[in-house]
PDB file of C-alpha atoms in Angstrom:
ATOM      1  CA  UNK A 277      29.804  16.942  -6.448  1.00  0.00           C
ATOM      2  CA  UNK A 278      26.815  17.335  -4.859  1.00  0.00           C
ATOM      3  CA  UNK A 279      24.074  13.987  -4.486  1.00  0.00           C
ATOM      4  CA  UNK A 280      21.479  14.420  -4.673  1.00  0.00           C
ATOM      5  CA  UNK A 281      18.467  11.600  -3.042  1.00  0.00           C
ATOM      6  CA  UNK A 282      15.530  10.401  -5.155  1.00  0.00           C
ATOM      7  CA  UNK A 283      13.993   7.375  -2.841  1.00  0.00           C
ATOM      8  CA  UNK A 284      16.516   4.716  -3.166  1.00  0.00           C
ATOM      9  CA  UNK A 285      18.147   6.206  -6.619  1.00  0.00           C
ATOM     10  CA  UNK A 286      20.450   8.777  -6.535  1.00  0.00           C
ATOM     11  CA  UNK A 287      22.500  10.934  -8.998  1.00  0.00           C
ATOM     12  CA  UNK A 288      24.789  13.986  -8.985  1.00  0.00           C
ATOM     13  CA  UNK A 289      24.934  17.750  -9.494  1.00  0.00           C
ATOM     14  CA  UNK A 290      27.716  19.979  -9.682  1.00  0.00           C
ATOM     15  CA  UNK A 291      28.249  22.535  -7.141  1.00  0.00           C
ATOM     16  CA  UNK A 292      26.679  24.987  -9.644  1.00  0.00           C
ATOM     17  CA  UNK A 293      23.421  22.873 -10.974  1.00  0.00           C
ATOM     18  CA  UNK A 294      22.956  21.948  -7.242  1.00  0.00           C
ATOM     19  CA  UNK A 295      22.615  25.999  -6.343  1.00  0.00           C
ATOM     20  CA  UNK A 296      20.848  26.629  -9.653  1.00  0.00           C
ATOM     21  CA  UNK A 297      17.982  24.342  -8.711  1.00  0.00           C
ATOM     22  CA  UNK A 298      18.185  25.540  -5.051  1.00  0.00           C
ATOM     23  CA  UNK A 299      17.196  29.083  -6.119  1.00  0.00           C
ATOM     24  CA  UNK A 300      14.654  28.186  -8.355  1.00  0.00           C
ATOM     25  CA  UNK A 301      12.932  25.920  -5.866  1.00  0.00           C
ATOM     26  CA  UNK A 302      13.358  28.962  -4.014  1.00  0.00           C
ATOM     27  CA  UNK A 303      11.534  31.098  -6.379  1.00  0.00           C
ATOM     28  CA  UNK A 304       8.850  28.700  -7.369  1.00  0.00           C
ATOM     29  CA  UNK A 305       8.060  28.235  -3.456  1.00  0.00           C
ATOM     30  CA  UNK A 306       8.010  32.310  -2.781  1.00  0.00           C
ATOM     31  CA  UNK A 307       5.925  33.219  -5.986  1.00  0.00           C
ATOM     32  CA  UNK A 308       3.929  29.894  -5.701  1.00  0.00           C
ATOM     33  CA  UNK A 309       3.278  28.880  -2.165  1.00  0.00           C
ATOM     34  CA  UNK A 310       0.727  30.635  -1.117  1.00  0.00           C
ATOM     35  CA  UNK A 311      -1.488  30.116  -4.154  1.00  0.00           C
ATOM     36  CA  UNK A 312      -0.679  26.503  -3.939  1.00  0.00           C
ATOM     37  CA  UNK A 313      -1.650  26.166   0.133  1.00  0.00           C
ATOM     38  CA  UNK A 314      -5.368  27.899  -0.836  1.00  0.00           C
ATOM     39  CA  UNK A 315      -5.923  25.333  -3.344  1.00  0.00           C
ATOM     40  CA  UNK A 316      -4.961  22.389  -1.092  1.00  0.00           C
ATOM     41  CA  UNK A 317      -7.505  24.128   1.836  1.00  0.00           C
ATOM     42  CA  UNK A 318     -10.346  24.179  -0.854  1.00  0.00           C
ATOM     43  CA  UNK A 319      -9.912  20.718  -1.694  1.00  0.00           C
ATOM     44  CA  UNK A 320      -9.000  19.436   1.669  1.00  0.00           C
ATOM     45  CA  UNK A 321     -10.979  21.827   4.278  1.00  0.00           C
ATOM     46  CA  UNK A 322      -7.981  21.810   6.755  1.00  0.00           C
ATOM     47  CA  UNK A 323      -5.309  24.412   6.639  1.00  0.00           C
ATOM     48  CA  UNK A 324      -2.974  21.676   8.902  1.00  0.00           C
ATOM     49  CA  UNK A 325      -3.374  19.334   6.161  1.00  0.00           C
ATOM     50  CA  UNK A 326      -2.673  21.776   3.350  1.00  0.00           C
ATOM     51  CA  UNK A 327       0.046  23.456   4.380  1.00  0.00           C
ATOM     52  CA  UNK A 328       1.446  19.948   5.279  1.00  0.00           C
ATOM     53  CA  UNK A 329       0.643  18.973   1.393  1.00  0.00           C
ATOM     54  CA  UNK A 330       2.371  22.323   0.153  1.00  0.00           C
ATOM     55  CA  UNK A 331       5.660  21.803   1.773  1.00  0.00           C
ATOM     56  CA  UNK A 332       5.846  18.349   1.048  1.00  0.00           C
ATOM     57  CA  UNK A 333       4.746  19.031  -2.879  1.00  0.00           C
ATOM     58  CA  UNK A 334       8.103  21.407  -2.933  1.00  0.00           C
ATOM     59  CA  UNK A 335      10.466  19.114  -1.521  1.00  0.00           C
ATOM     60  CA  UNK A 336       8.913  16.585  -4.242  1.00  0.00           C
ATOM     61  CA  UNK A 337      10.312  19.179  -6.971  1.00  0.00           C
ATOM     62  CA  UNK A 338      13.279  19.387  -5.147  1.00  0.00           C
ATOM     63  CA  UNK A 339      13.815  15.866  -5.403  1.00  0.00           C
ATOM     64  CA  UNK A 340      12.500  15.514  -8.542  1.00  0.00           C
ATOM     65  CA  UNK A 341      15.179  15.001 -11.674  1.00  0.00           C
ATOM     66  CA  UNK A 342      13.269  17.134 -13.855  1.00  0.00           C
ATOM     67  CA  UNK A 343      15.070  19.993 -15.519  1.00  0.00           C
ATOM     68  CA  UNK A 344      13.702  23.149 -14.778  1.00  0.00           C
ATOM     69  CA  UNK A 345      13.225  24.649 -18.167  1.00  0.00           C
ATOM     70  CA  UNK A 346      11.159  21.532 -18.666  1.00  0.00           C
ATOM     71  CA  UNK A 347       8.705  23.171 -15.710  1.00  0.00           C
ATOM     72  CA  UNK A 348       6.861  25.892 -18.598  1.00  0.00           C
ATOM     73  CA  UNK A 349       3.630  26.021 -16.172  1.00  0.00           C
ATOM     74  CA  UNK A 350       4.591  25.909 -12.444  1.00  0.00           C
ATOM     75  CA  UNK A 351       1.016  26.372 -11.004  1.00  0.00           C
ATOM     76  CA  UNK A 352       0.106  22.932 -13.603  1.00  0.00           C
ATOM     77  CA  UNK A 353       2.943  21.247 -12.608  1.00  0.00           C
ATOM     78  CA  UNK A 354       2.533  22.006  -8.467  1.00  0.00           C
ATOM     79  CA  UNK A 355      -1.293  20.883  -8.824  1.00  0.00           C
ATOM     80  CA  UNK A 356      -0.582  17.690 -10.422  1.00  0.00           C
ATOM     81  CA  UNK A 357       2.245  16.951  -7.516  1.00  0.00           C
ATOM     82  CA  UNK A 358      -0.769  18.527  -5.111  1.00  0.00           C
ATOM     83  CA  UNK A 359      -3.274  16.244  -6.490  1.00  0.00           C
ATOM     84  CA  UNK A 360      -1.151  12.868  -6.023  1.00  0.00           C
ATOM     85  CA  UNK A 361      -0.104  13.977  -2.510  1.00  0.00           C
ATOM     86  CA  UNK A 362      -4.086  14.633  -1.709  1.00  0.00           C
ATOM     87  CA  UNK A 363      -4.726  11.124  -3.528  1.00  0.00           C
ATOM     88  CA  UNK A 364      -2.048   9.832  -0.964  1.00  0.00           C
ATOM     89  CA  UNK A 365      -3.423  11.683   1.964  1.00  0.00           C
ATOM     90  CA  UNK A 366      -6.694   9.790   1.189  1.00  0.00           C
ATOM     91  CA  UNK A 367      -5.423   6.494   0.617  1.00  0.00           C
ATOM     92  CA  UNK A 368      -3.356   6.221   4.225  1.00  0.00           C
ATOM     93  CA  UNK A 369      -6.477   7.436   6.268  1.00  0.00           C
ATOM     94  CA  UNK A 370      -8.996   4.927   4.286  1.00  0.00           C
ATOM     95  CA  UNK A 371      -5.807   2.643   5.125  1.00  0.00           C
ATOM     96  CA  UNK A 372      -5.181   3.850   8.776  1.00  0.00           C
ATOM     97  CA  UNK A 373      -9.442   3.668   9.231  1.00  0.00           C
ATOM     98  CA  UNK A 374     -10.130  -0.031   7.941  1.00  0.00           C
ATOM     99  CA  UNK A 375      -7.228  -0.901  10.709  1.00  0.00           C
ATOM    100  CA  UNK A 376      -8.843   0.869  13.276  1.00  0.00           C
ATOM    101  CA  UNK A 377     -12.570  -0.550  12.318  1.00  0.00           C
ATOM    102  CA  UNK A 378     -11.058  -4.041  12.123  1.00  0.00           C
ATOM    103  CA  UNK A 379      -9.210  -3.371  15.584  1.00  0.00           C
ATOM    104  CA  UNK A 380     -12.782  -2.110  17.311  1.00  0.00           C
ATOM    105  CA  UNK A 381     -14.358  -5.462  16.004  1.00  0.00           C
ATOM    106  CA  UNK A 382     -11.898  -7.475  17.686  1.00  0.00           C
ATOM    107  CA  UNK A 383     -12.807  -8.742  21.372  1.00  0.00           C
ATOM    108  CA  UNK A 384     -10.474  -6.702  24.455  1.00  0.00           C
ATOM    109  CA  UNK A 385      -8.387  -9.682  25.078  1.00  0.00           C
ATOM    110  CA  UNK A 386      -7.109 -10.283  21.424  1.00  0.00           C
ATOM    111  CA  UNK A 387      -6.682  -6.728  20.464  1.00  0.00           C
ATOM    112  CA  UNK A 388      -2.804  -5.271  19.952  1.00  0.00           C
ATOM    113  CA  UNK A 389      -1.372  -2.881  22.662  1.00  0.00           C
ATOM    114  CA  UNK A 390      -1.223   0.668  21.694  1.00  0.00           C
ATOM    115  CA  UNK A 391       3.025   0.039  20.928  1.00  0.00           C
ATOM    116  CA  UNK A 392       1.952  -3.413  18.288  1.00  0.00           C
ATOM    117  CA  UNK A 393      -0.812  -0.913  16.918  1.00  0.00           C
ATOM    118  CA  UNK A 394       1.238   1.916  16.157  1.00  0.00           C
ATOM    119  CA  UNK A 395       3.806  -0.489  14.262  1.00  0.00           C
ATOM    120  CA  UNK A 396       1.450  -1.847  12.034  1.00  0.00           C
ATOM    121  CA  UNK A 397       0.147   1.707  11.381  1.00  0.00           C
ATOM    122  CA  UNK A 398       3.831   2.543  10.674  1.00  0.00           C
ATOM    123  CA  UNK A 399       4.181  -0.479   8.444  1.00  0.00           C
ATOM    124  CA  UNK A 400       0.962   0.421   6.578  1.00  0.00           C
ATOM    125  CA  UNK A 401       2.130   3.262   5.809  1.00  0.00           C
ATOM    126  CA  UNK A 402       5.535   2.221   4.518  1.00  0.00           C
ATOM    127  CA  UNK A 403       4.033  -0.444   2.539  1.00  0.00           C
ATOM    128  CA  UNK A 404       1.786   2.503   0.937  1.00  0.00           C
ATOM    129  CA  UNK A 405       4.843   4.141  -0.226  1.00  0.00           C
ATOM    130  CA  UNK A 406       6.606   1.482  -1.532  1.00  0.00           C
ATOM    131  CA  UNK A 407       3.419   0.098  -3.889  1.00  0.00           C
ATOM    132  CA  UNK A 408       3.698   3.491  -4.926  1.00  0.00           C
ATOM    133  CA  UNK A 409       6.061   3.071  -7.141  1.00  0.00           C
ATOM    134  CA  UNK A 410       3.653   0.711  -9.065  1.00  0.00           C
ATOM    135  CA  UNK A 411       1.408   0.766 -11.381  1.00  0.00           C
ATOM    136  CA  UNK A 412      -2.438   1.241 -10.540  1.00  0.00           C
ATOM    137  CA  UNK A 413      -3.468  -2.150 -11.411  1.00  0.00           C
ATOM    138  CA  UNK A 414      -0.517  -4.277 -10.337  1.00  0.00           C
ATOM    139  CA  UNK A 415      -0.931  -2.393  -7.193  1.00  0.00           C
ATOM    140  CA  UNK A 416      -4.635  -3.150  -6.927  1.00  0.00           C
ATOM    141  CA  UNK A 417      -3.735  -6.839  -7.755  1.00  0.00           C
ATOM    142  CA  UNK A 418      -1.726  -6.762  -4.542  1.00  0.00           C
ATOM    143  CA  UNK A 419      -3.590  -5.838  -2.335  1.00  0.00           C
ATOM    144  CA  UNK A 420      -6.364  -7.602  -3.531  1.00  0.00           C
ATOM    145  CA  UNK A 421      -4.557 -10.934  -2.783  1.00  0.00           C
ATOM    146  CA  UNK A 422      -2.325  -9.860  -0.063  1.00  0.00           C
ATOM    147  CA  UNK A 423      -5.533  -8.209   1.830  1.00  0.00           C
ATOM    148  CA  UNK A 424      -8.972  -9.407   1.067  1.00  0.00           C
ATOM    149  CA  UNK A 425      -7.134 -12.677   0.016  1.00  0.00           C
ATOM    150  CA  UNK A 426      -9.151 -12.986  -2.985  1.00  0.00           C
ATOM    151  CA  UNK A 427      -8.378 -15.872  -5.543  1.00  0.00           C
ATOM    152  CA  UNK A 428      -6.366 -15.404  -8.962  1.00  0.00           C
ATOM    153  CA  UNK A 429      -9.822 -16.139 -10.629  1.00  0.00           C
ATOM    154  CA  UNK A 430     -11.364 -13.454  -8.776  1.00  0.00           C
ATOM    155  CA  UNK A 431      -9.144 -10.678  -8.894  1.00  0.00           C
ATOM    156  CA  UNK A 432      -8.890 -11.549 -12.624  1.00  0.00           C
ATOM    157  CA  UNK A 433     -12.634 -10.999 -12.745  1.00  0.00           C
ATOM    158  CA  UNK A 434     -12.476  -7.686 -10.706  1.00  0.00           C
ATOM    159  CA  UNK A 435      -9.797  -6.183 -12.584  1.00  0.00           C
ATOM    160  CA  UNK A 436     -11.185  -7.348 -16.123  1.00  0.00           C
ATOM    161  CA  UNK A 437      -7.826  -9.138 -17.076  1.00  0.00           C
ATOM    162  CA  UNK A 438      -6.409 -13.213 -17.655  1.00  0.00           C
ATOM    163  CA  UNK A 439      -5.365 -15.281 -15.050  1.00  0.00           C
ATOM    164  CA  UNK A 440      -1.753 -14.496 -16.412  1.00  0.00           C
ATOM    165  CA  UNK A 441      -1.965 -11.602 -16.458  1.00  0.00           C
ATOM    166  CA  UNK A 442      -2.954 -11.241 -12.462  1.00  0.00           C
ATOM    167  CA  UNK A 443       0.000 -13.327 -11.879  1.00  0.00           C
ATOM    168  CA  UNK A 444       2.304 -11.381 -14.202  1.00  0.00           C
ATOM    169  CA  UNK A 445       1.106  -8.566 -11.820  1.00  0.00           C
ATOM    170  CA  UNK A 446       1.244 -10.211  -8.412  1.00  0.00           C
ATOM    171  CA  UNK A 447       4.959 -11.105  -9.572  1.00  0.00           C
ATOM    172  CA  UNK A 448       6.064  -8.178 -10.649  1.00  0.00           C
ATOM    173  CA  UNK A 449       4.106  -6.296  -7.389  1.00  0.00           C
ATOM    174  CA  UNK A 450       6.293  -9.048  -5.011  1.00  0.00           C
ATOM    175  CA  UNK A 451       9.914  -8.256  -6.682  1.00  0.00           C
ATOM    176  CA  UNK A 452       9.038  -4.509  -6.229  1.00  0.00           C
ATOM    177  CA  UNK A 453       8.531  -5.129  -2.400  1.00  0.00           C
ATOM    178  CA  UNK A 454      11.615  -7.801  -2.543  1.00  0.00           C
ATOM    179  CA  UNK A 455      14.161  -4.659  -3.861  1.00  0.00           C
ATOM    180  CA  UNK A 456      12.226  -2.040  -2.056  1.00  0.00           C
ATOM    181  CA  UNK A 457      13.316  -3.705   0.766  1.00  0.00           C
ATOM    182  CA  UNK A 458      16.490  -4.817   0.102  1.00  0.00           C
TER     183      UNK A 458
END
């Protein structure tokens, strides 16, 4: 049997389902990959960046447990995995940038050395990918309260919800960290 990794979840293939999807990853990438890379340049303006974006979009369908005969559009289906990865590209460098602004605002003597700043960086970035797995509003609820330490009251007031429901959401954000970590 053949196991096959989806981020902390697994499940198998046979030998022959495991080469079935190989080949038509294999396919989709030759018939798809360039078309997909000029997309991600338009909407990016960096061919790094986008061709970065394209291979990582394919090992996403790799990974992914859909069935291929569920795939009836591939160029849909490889811009909507394009269009998350571009949302994610965005979201670490707005991420990686407030750090950086906060860490020029901070007087020489208190600043991080280069090693502590490229840790939290790291960390950032692995705490991006774990509120992934979130929804959009429990995940803004985090990190509303976890970093501009706003209130319950407030962030129920930002996000338009109760106060039980920000804590139903700060709760449920914290035991997705708890077994992310685990």
């Amino acid at each position: 049997m053949y196991r096959k990794i989806i981020d902390k979840h697994s499940y198998y293939l046979s030998r022959d389902a495991f080469l079935r999807r190989v080949f038509f990853v294999h396919s989709l990438y030759q018939n798809h990959h360039p078309w997909l890379q000029s997309l991600l340049r338009k909407r990016l303006g960096n061919r790094e960046d986008a061709a970065d974006l394209a291979q990582d979009a394919f090992i996403r369908v790799l990974r992914s447990p859909m069935d291929q005969q569920d795939i009836r559009e591939p160029r849909r289906y490889l811009a909507t995995i394009a269009r998350g990865l571009v949302a994610d590209l965005f979201r670490r460098r707005s991420l990686e940038q407030s750090y950086l602004d906060y860490l020029a605002s901070m007087p020489e003597s208190l600043a991080p050395s280069p090693e502590e700043q490229a840790m939290v960086q790291q960390t950032f970035v692995e705490l991006d990918r774990v509120l992934q797995g979130l929804p959009p509003k429990v995940r803004e609820a985090f990190v509303l309260a976890q970093f501009e330490e706003l209130s319950y009251p407030e962030i129920a007031e930002r996000l338009g919800v109760s106060l039980r429901t920000v804590s139903n959401y700060l709760t449920r954000a914290m035991e997705h960290c708890c077994l992310a970590l685990a």
